[in-house]
């Protein structure tokens, strides 16, 4: 099984209008996956981009419920609207994957995961495993989540990637991004790291000033790298540019251009 | 907690155009629930009506996978499209409930249940229980399901009602239909049964010729009555007309018009 995360920035412009979606890019990505299906099994996780974000930040979902019942009614509403927005993004993925003869099936993240301050502490992946056995391509997504500590929170696609890697031990886990991989410095400025050993990650995190928490709502590159560090015990991890044709297929084959972490 | 099933025929005309939806009726139903929220907790389950049905029957989802890989690709596609259609119905419910200040939250049935020939044999309702504790109104729906016996099947809203009644023991479970309740004979012709004791159900099933399985895709009234018979051990069960204002509120209060099974 190969696990693929399609980052929000790959299929959507967060700075653009609400719920903008790059159909062409997603169709091309689905086509690259279809080259290997059904010989390989796939699970896909996508981020939010311009979906979900608006309601999540307007209602400060990351801060949890406040304890004030009336104020929390607004938060409950925002929590639900965030999920509905993510379902609309997900529906676009399902349509496009089906059009490429990939039997994608939507699994609602918030129906099966519980978090504790954004970290997964409970999950039921029975349906996902059964879908794989039946040759489906389950598609999950970054989503809201019921949180045992603060009532509600956001569960990022990167967290889901780390969890599924530990539980299901894929052959490889591929992160599609809008840059070429992990840079030793700012993306596009520093040097692209093509090969990275797991034990080099802590010092890289230091050099990237990742000791404080990230600024992106889902943690950005620092969080991704921290998660990849956990994942590398269980799977090879790739970071490749999802905007450029052939990069995903290269990662799946194993000879692609990007950052490979082992 | 009060469990409410909104039958497909209440909000949609299965014989009408694809995905037709009676917004006015659902808004009125949400309004009747809102009279009692948050003093009462609610879980809502809705059926399919003109949603889901088309893809489910075109691809004979009830028959399961065939074992022929190519033919099954069409079935996998139909399975996924059926779920997406049900998500579109569900999105309408969520919107309308939110507009009535009910913090409805979509729970994807197919993400948490497994069936064996359409009967639930596995479920994870942890998220549903947590949502109730946080004063959300979870909304589930009849859906496709991974089936351990035949790969795929349909899981009806009535089955979900029976399962949740056994597990969560609601104060009452209310079935909203497009007729006034259970009739001793054909709906509209026989006599409406206003009070029904659990031990009268087997002989009623006989009189209604329910010994063979129902003709409706989800079993219709016979299946509903069989499920209600199981449910009556754990909860009072009501059957009321969801098309007529006030009937649901009457059932919630306990003095309403319809069939009450205890």
XYZ file of C-alpha atoms in Angstrom:
524
model
C 0.000 0.000 0.000
C 1.155 3.517 -0.832
C -0.076 6.500 1.156
C -0.344 9.844 -0.637
C -1.003 13.257 0.879
C -2.158 15.919 -1.561
C -1.325 19.179 0.172
C -3.861 21.995 0.146
C -1.425 24.222 -1.769
C -1.243 21.647 -4.585
C -4.936 21.771 -5.529
C -6.066 25.133 -4.182
C -4.843 28.656 -3.600
C -5.512 29.570 0.003
C -5.101 33.274 -0.839
C -7.585 33.001 -3.725
C -11.361 33.034 -3.700
C -13.289 30.660 -1.421
C -13.257 27.013 -2.479
C -11.123 27.420 -5.599
C -9.988 24.058 -6.962
C -7.341 23.174 -9.546
C -9.154 20.444 -11.463
C -6.382 20.008 -14.041
C -3.702 19.304 -11.442
C -5.854 16.817 -9.545
C -6.819 15.041 -12.773
C -3.126 14.696 -13.658
C -2.294 13.381 -10.166
C -5.119 10.851 -10.387
C -3.770 9.799 -13.778
C -0.314 9.155 -12.301
C -1.850 7.025 -9.553
C -3.969 5.162 -12.115
C -0.760 4.002 -13.887
C -0.018 1.821 -10.860
C -3.532 0.746 -9.816
C -4.612 -2.028 -9.175
C -1.094 -3.496 -8.887
C -0.568 -1.147 -5.969
C -3.095 -0.245 -3.271
C -3.490 3.434 -2.425
C -4.876 5.571 0.353
C -5.139 9.286 -0.377
C -5.371 12.104 2.173
C -5.948 15.679 1.040
C -5.570 18.990 2.797
C -7.855 21.976 2.885
C -6.397 24.803 0.815
C -9.140 27.395 0.355
C -11.740 24.918 1.679
C -12.525 24.631 5.361
C -10.071 27.365 6.281
C -12.579 30.234 6.288
C -15.034 28.764 8.812
C -12.220 27.189 10.863
C -10.462 30.487 11.418
C -13.600 32.651 11.709
C -14.806 30.463 14.571
C -11.320 29.794 16.020
C -11.952 26.044 15.982
C -8.328 25.388 17.007
C -9.012 27.109 20.337
C -11.733 24.600 21.211
C -15.026 25.331 22.928
C -15.047 28.264 25.351
C -17.448 27.034 28.032
C -19.870 29.874 27.260
C -22.896 28.085 25.856
C -24.136 30.850 23.561
C -20.664 31.595 22.161
C -20.115 27.876 21.715
C -23.259 27.615 19.585
C -21.414 29.752 17.030
C -18.406 27.471 17.340
C -20.502 24.341 16.891
C -21.943 25.903 13.759
C -18.450 26.760 12.466
C -17.275 23.220 13.251
C -20.103 21.775 11.149
C -19.637 24.276 8.312
C -15.901 23.516 8.193
C -16.650 19.821 7.736
C -19.227 20.549 5.019
C -16.694 22.695 3.176
C -14.130 19.887 3.353
C -16.751 17.452 2.057
C -17.195 19.725 -0.971
C -13.439 19.579 -1.644
C -13.529 15.829 -1.147
C -16.438 15.445 -3.588
C -14.280 17.082 -6.280
C -11.514 14.535 -5.640
C -13.963 11.629 -5.740
C -15.429 12.786 -9.072
C -12.027 13.219 -10.687
C -10.607 9.942 -9.378
C -13.698 8.059 -10.605
C -13.261 9.667 -14.034
C -9.742 8.132 -14.111
C -11.196 4.682 -13.327
C -9.932 4.783 -9.732
C -12.712 3.587 -7.364
C -12.203 6.323 -4.811
C -14.415 6.258 -1.746
C -14.914 9.104 0.715
C -14.136 8.340 4.369
C -15.122 11.146 6.742
C -12.149 11.842 8.981
C -14.249 13.390 11.731
C -16.470 10.290 11.918
C -13.572 7.999 12.888
C -10.906 10.012 14.760
C -10.775 11.691 18.161
C -7.965 14.058 19.069
C -6.372 15.463 22.200
C -5.291 19.010 21.335
C -5.032 18.126 17.670
C -3.099 14.850 18.140
C -4.934 11.618 17.320
C -5.665 9.568 20.434
C -8.415 7.334 19.070
C -9.249 6.012 15.644
C -11.297 3.330 14.010
C -9.754 2.374 10.672
C -11.617 -0.901 10.248
C -13.624 0.434 7.283
C -10.472 1.800 5.615
C -8.745 -1.573 5.831
C -11.795 -3.361 4.425
C -12.060 -0.854 1.569
C -8.432 -1.600 0.643
C -9.139 -5.337 0.599
C -11.994 -4.651 -1.823
C -9.680 -2.641 -4.162
C -11.187 0.736 -3.321
C -9.029 3.858 -2.994
C -10.110 5.452 0.310
C -9.832 9.244 0.304
C -9.621 10.992 3.675
C -9.036 14.666 4.365
C -7.910 17.174 6.931
C -11.040 17.918 8.930
C -12.496 19.063 12.212
C -12.373 16.559 15.067
C -13.983 16.007 18.422
C -11.220 16.694 20.929
C -11.220 15.089 24.368
C -9.325 18.000 25.950
C -11.038 21.051 24.492
C -14.216 19.769 22.841
C -13.329 20.513 19.232
C -10.168 20.978 17.188
C -8.712 20.628 13.696
C -7.122 17.360 12.591
C -4.558 17.982 9.855
C -3.930 15.702 6.902
C -0.319 15.395 8.066
C -1.421 13.926 11.391
C -3.571 11.423 9.553
C -0.567 10.491 7.383
C 1.580 9.821 10.447
C -1.135 7.768 12.123
C -1.936 5.634 9.088
C 1.778 5.051 8.462
C 2.256 3.685 11.971
C -0.822 1.509 11.830
C -0.724 0.247 8.253
C 3.016 0.338 7.385
C 2.766 1.413 3.749
C 5.614 0.697 1.298
C 5.999 4.419 1.064
C 4.292 7.617 2.123
C 4.388 10.492 -0.361
C 3.724 14.138 0.472
C 2.769 16.215 -2.576
C 3.646 19.872 -2.061
C 3.931 23.031 -4.177
C 7.747 23.027 -3.819
C 10.289 20.416 -4.928
C 10.846 18.851 -1.520
C 12.583 19.714 1.750
C 15.120 22.537 1.561
C 18.023 23.201 3.860
C 16.759 26.736 4.348
C 13.816 28.631 2.846
C 11.974 26.726 0.051
C 13.403 27.863 -3.295
C 16.387 29.550 -1.615
C 18.236 26.909 0.375
C 19.542 23.713 -1.214
C 17.023 20.969 -2.008
C 17.800 17.895 0.080
C 17.436 14.876 -2.165
C 18.433 12.190 0.309
C 17.789 12.510 4.023
C 18.543 9.937 6.693
C 16.236 9.747 9.663
C 18.972 10.627 12.149
C 19.712 13.837 10.240
C 16.209 15.184 10.855
C 16.683 16.604 14.403
C 19.614 18.807 13.350
C 17.708 19.914 10.230
C 14.745 20.892 12.436
C 17.175 23.009 14.448
C 18.568 24.724 11.351
C 15.041 25.456 10.093
C 14.122 27.090 13.443
C 11.411 24.495 14.000
C 11.898 24.397 17.749
C 8.967 26.805 18.248
C 5.651 25.674 16.816
C 4.886 26.511 13.169
C 2.841 29.484 12.011
C 0.661 27.695 9.458
C -2.746 26.592 10.804
C -1.641 22.965 10.291
C 1.977 23.480 11.256
C 3.549 23.841 7.803
C 6.902 22.369 6.912
C 8.200 22.030 10.473
C 5.221 19.945 11.503
C 5.480 17.916 8.297
C 9.130 17.187 9.020
C 8.446 16.272 12.637
C 5.721 13.901 11.486
C 8.010 12.461 8.797
C 10.613 11.809 11.500
C 8.057 9.660 13.352
C 6.944 8.011 10.106
C 10.449 7.082 8.935
C 10.539 4.275 11.497
C 7.745 2.571 9.588
C 7.979 3.613 5.958
C 10.070 5.367 3.359
C 8.833 8.959 3.108
C 8.937 11.145 -0.018
C 8.350 14.854 -0.464
C 7.756 15.812 -4.100
C 6.279 18.633 -6.114
C 2.648 17.807 -6.896
C 2.393 20.660 -9.388
C 4.922 19.140 -11.803
C 3.901 16.216 -14.033
C 5.697 12.946 -13.378
C 7.080 13.729 -9.936
C 4.466 11.616 -8.136
C 4.922 8.723 -10.561
C 8.690 8.991 -9.964
C 8.205 8.730 -6.206
C 5.914 5.724 -6.618
C 8.479 3.996 -8.887
C 11.270 5.049 -6.527
C 13.510 6.951 -8.948
C 11.793 10.338 -8.768
C 12.981 13.870 -8.076
C 12.340 15.302 -4.630
C 13.348 14.510 -1.060
C 13.532 10.895 -0.003
C 13.683 10.156 3.716
C 14.660 6.701 4.918
C -31.866 11.444 24.072
C -34.509 11.194 21.354
C -33.817 9.395 18.103
C -35.628 10.600 14.972
C -35.775 8.937 11.573
C -36.855 11.177 8.717
C -38.081 8.773 6.067
C -37.072 9.321 2.441
C -40.732 9.774 1.465
C -41.067 12.669 3.926
C -38.465 14.923 2.297
C -38.256 13.601 -1.240
C -40.374 12.046 -3.962
C -38.685 8.881 -5.142
C -40.781 8.909 -8.325
C -39.834 12.530 -9.051
C -36.722 13.959 -10.647
C -33.281 13.001 -9.333
C -32.347 14.508 -5.964
C -35.556 16.477 -5.407
C -35.770 17.811 -1.857
C -38.688 19.274 0.098
C -36.935 22.150 1.865
C -40.107 23.499 3.466
C -40.975 20.225 5.171
C -37.454 19.720 6.508
C -37.330 23.300 7.793
C -40.591 22.736 9.643
C -39.337 19.452 11.123
C -36.111 21.138 12.256
C -38.223 23.871 13.824
C -40.224 21.305 15.816
C -36.992 19.727 17.075
C -35.605 23.163 17.931
C -38.535 23.737 20.337
C -37.052 21.043 22.595
C -33.313 21.609 22.076
C -31.086 21.871 24.164
C -33.295 20.495 26.943
C -33.428 17.260 24.971
C -30.572 15.651 23.054
C -31.315 14.448 19.536
C -29.827 12.111 16.954
C -31.351 12.283 13.480
C -31.188 9.615 10.774
C -32.548 10.297 7.315
C -33.397 8.022 4.431
C -32.628 8.364 0.753
C -35.783 9.246 -1.170
C -34.716 10.290 -4.667
C -31.071 10.486 -3.508
C -28.793 7.479 -3.644
C -31.486 5.291 -5.132
C -30.515 5.787 -8.778
C -26.886 4.659 -8.491
C -27.741 1.954 -5.943
C -30.241 0.256 -8.221
C -28.351 0.868 -11.490
C -25.333 -0.940 -10.056
C -27.350 -3.488 -8.025
C -25.402 -2.628 -4.883
C -27.691 -4.852 -2.788
C -26.410 -7.876 -4.707
C -22.836 -7.237 -3.567
C -19.688 -7.637 -5.639
C -19.802 -10.297 -8.355
C -16.239 -11.609 -8.276
C -15.636 -10.432 -11.859
C -13.039 -7.701 -11.461
C -14.044 -5.563 -14.438
C -17.762 -5.744 -13.662
C -16.980 -4.970 -10.052
C -15.171 -1.774 -11.062
C -18.578 -0.508 -12.202
C -20.060 -1.583 -8.883
C -17.307 0.125 -6.902
C -18.029 3.267 -8.861
C -21.764 2.966 -8.169
C -21.040 2.364 -4.469
C -19.030 5.579 -4.292
C -21.562 7.586 -6.329
C -24.392 6.376 -4.087
C -22.543 7.660 -1.023
C -21.830 11.007 -2.712
C -25.506 11.376 -3.579
C -26.465 10.673 0.040
C -23.904 13.245 1.185
C -25.674 15.800 -1.017
C -28.995 15.000 0.687
C -27.268 15.169 4.059
C -25.737 18.573 3.234
C -29.264 19.933 2.697
C -30.294 18.694 6.153
C -27.198 20.180 7.781
C -27.821 23.585 6.178
C -31.458 23.679 7.215
C -30.830 22.470 10.775
C -28.072 25.069 11.226
C -30.467 27.749 9.995
C -32.815 26.719 12.853
C -29.971 27.113 15.378
C -29.559 23.346 15.746
C -25.823 22.451 15.640
C -26.232 19.499 13.306
C -23.109 17.574 12.403
C -22.774 15.078 9.574
C -21.607 11.574 10.520
C -20.883 9.355 7.532
C -22.675 6.071 8.079
C -20.398 4.114 5.748
C -17.293 5.286 7.652
C -18.408 3.664 10.924
C -20.599 0.623 10.168
C -19.951 -2.791 8.637
C -22.791 -5.074 7.626
C -23.357 -8.758 6.955
C -25.979 -8.948 4.187
C -27.367 -5.558 5.181
C -27.501 -6.219 8.949
C -25.088 -4.259 11.142
C -22.398 -6.485 12.633
C -19.834 -3.834 13.538
C -20.069 -0.181 14.467
C -18.033 2.513 16.096
C -20.325 5.094 17.659
C -17.694 6.718 19.870
C -17.789 9.960 17.863
C -21.609 10.065 17.965
C -21.637 9.738 21.755
C -19.018 12.469 22.130
C -20.942 14.769 19.803
C -24.038 14.343 21.998
C -22.037 15.239 25.108
C -20.955 18.442 23.335
C -24.597 19.358 22.510
C -24.307 18.640 18.797
C -27.146 17.025 16.855
C -25.488 14.180 14.890
C -27.183 13.474 11.558
C -26.629 10.046 10.000
C -28.236 8.610 6.891
C -29.065 5.459 5.040
C -25.951 4.726 3.032
C -23.822 2.119 1.312
C -21.782 -0.130 3.598
C -18.844 -2.468 3.365
C -20.349 -5.929 3.846
C -18.312 -8.815 5.250
C -20.339 -11.426 3.360
C -20.690 -9.925 -0.109
C -18.270 -7.006 -0.220
C -20.782 -4.180 -0.471
C -24.417 -3.603 0.452
C -26.936 -0.934 1.437
C -27.454 -0.016 5.094
C -30.925 1.390 5.632
C -31.791 4.186 8.025
C -34.183 1.792 9.779
C -31.326 -0.587 10.605
C -29.346 2.319 12.016
C -32.364 3.292 14.146
C -32.600 -0.218 15.606
C -28.877 -0.378 16.310
C -28.670 3.041 17.973
C -31.760 2.262 20.057
C -30.170 -0.895 21.425
C -26.849 0.764 22.142
C -27.942 4.183 23.373
C -31.404 3.502 24.870
C -33.129 6.738 23.868
C -36.208 8.001 25.756
C -38.068 7.483 22.520
C -37.441 6.669 18.890
C -39.666 8.428 16.356
C -40.183 7.346 12.747
C -41.443 10.165 10.520
C -43.376 8.781 7.545
C -45.699 10.097 4.832
C -48.691 8.307 6.417
C -50.246 8.757 9.868
C -48.675 5.697 11.465
C -49.102 1.914 11.348
C -52.359 0.673 9.855
C -54.061 -2.619 10.426
C -54.171 -3.153 6.680
C -53.090 -0.962 3.767
C -52.013 2.578 4.761
C -55.036 4.901 4.379
C -57.441 1.951 4.085
C -57.073 -0.130 7.223
C -57.603 1.307 10.685
C -54.793 3.439 12.128
C -53.384 1.721 15.207
C -52.849 4.383 17.849
C -51.600 2.166 20.653
C -49.662 -1.002 20.048
C -48.184 -3.315 22.655
C -44.963 -5.091 21.786
C -46.543 -8.552 22.101
C -49.197 -7.612 19.516
C -46.556 -7.045 16.823
C -46.029 -10.673 15.668
C -49.730 -11.197 14.902
C -49.871 -7.796 13.146
C -46.893 -8.809 10.995
C -48.872 -11.907 10.032
C -51.980 -9.904 9.133
C -49.881 -7.520 7.004
C -48.362 -10.455 5.077
C -44.898 -9.521 6.293
C -43.733 -13.123 6.505
C -42.000 -12.804 3.113
C -39.431 -10.032 2.813
C -40.676 -6.580 1.790
C -40.624 -5.236 -1.748
C -39.216 -1.783 -0.996
C -35.425 -1.505 -1.412
C -35.140 -0.911 2.320
C -37.931 -3.241 3.362
C -40.752 -0.726 3.753
C -43.305 -0.984 6.498
C -42.740 -4.678 7.274
C -39.075 -4.150 7.898
C -39.831 -1.021 9.932
C -42.268 -2.969 12.075
C -39.847 -5.846 12.560
C -37.159 -3.389 13.614
C -39.606 -1.600 15.907
C -40.375 -4.938 17.546
C -36.674 -5.316 18.409
C -36.455 -1.671 19.489
C -39.480 -1.799 21.801
C -37.405 -3.719 24.362
C -35.230 -0.647 24.779
C -37.352 2.396 24.002
C -40.826 3.684 23.331
C -41.298 3.818 19.544
C -43.511 6.276 17.661
C -44.656 6.324 14.036
C -46.038 9.692 12.990
C -46.739 11.649 9.844
C -43.756 13.879 9.094
C -45.691 15.801 6.444
C -48.184 17.262 8.922
C -47.147 20.152 11.203
C -47.102 19.378 14.897
C -47.094 15.594 14.713
C -43.386 15.283 15.506
C -43.664 17.780 18.360
C -46.616 15.748 19.669
C -44.572 12.561 19.652
C -41.686 14.291 21.440
C -44.057 15.648 24.109
C -45.801 12.271 24.278
C -49.382 13.316 23.542
C -49.214 13.272 19.756
C -51.257 11.628 17.018
C -49.830 8.513 15.388
C -48.874 5.003 16.463
C -47.194 4.525 19.793
C -45.497 1.210 20.469
C -44.475 0.282 23.991
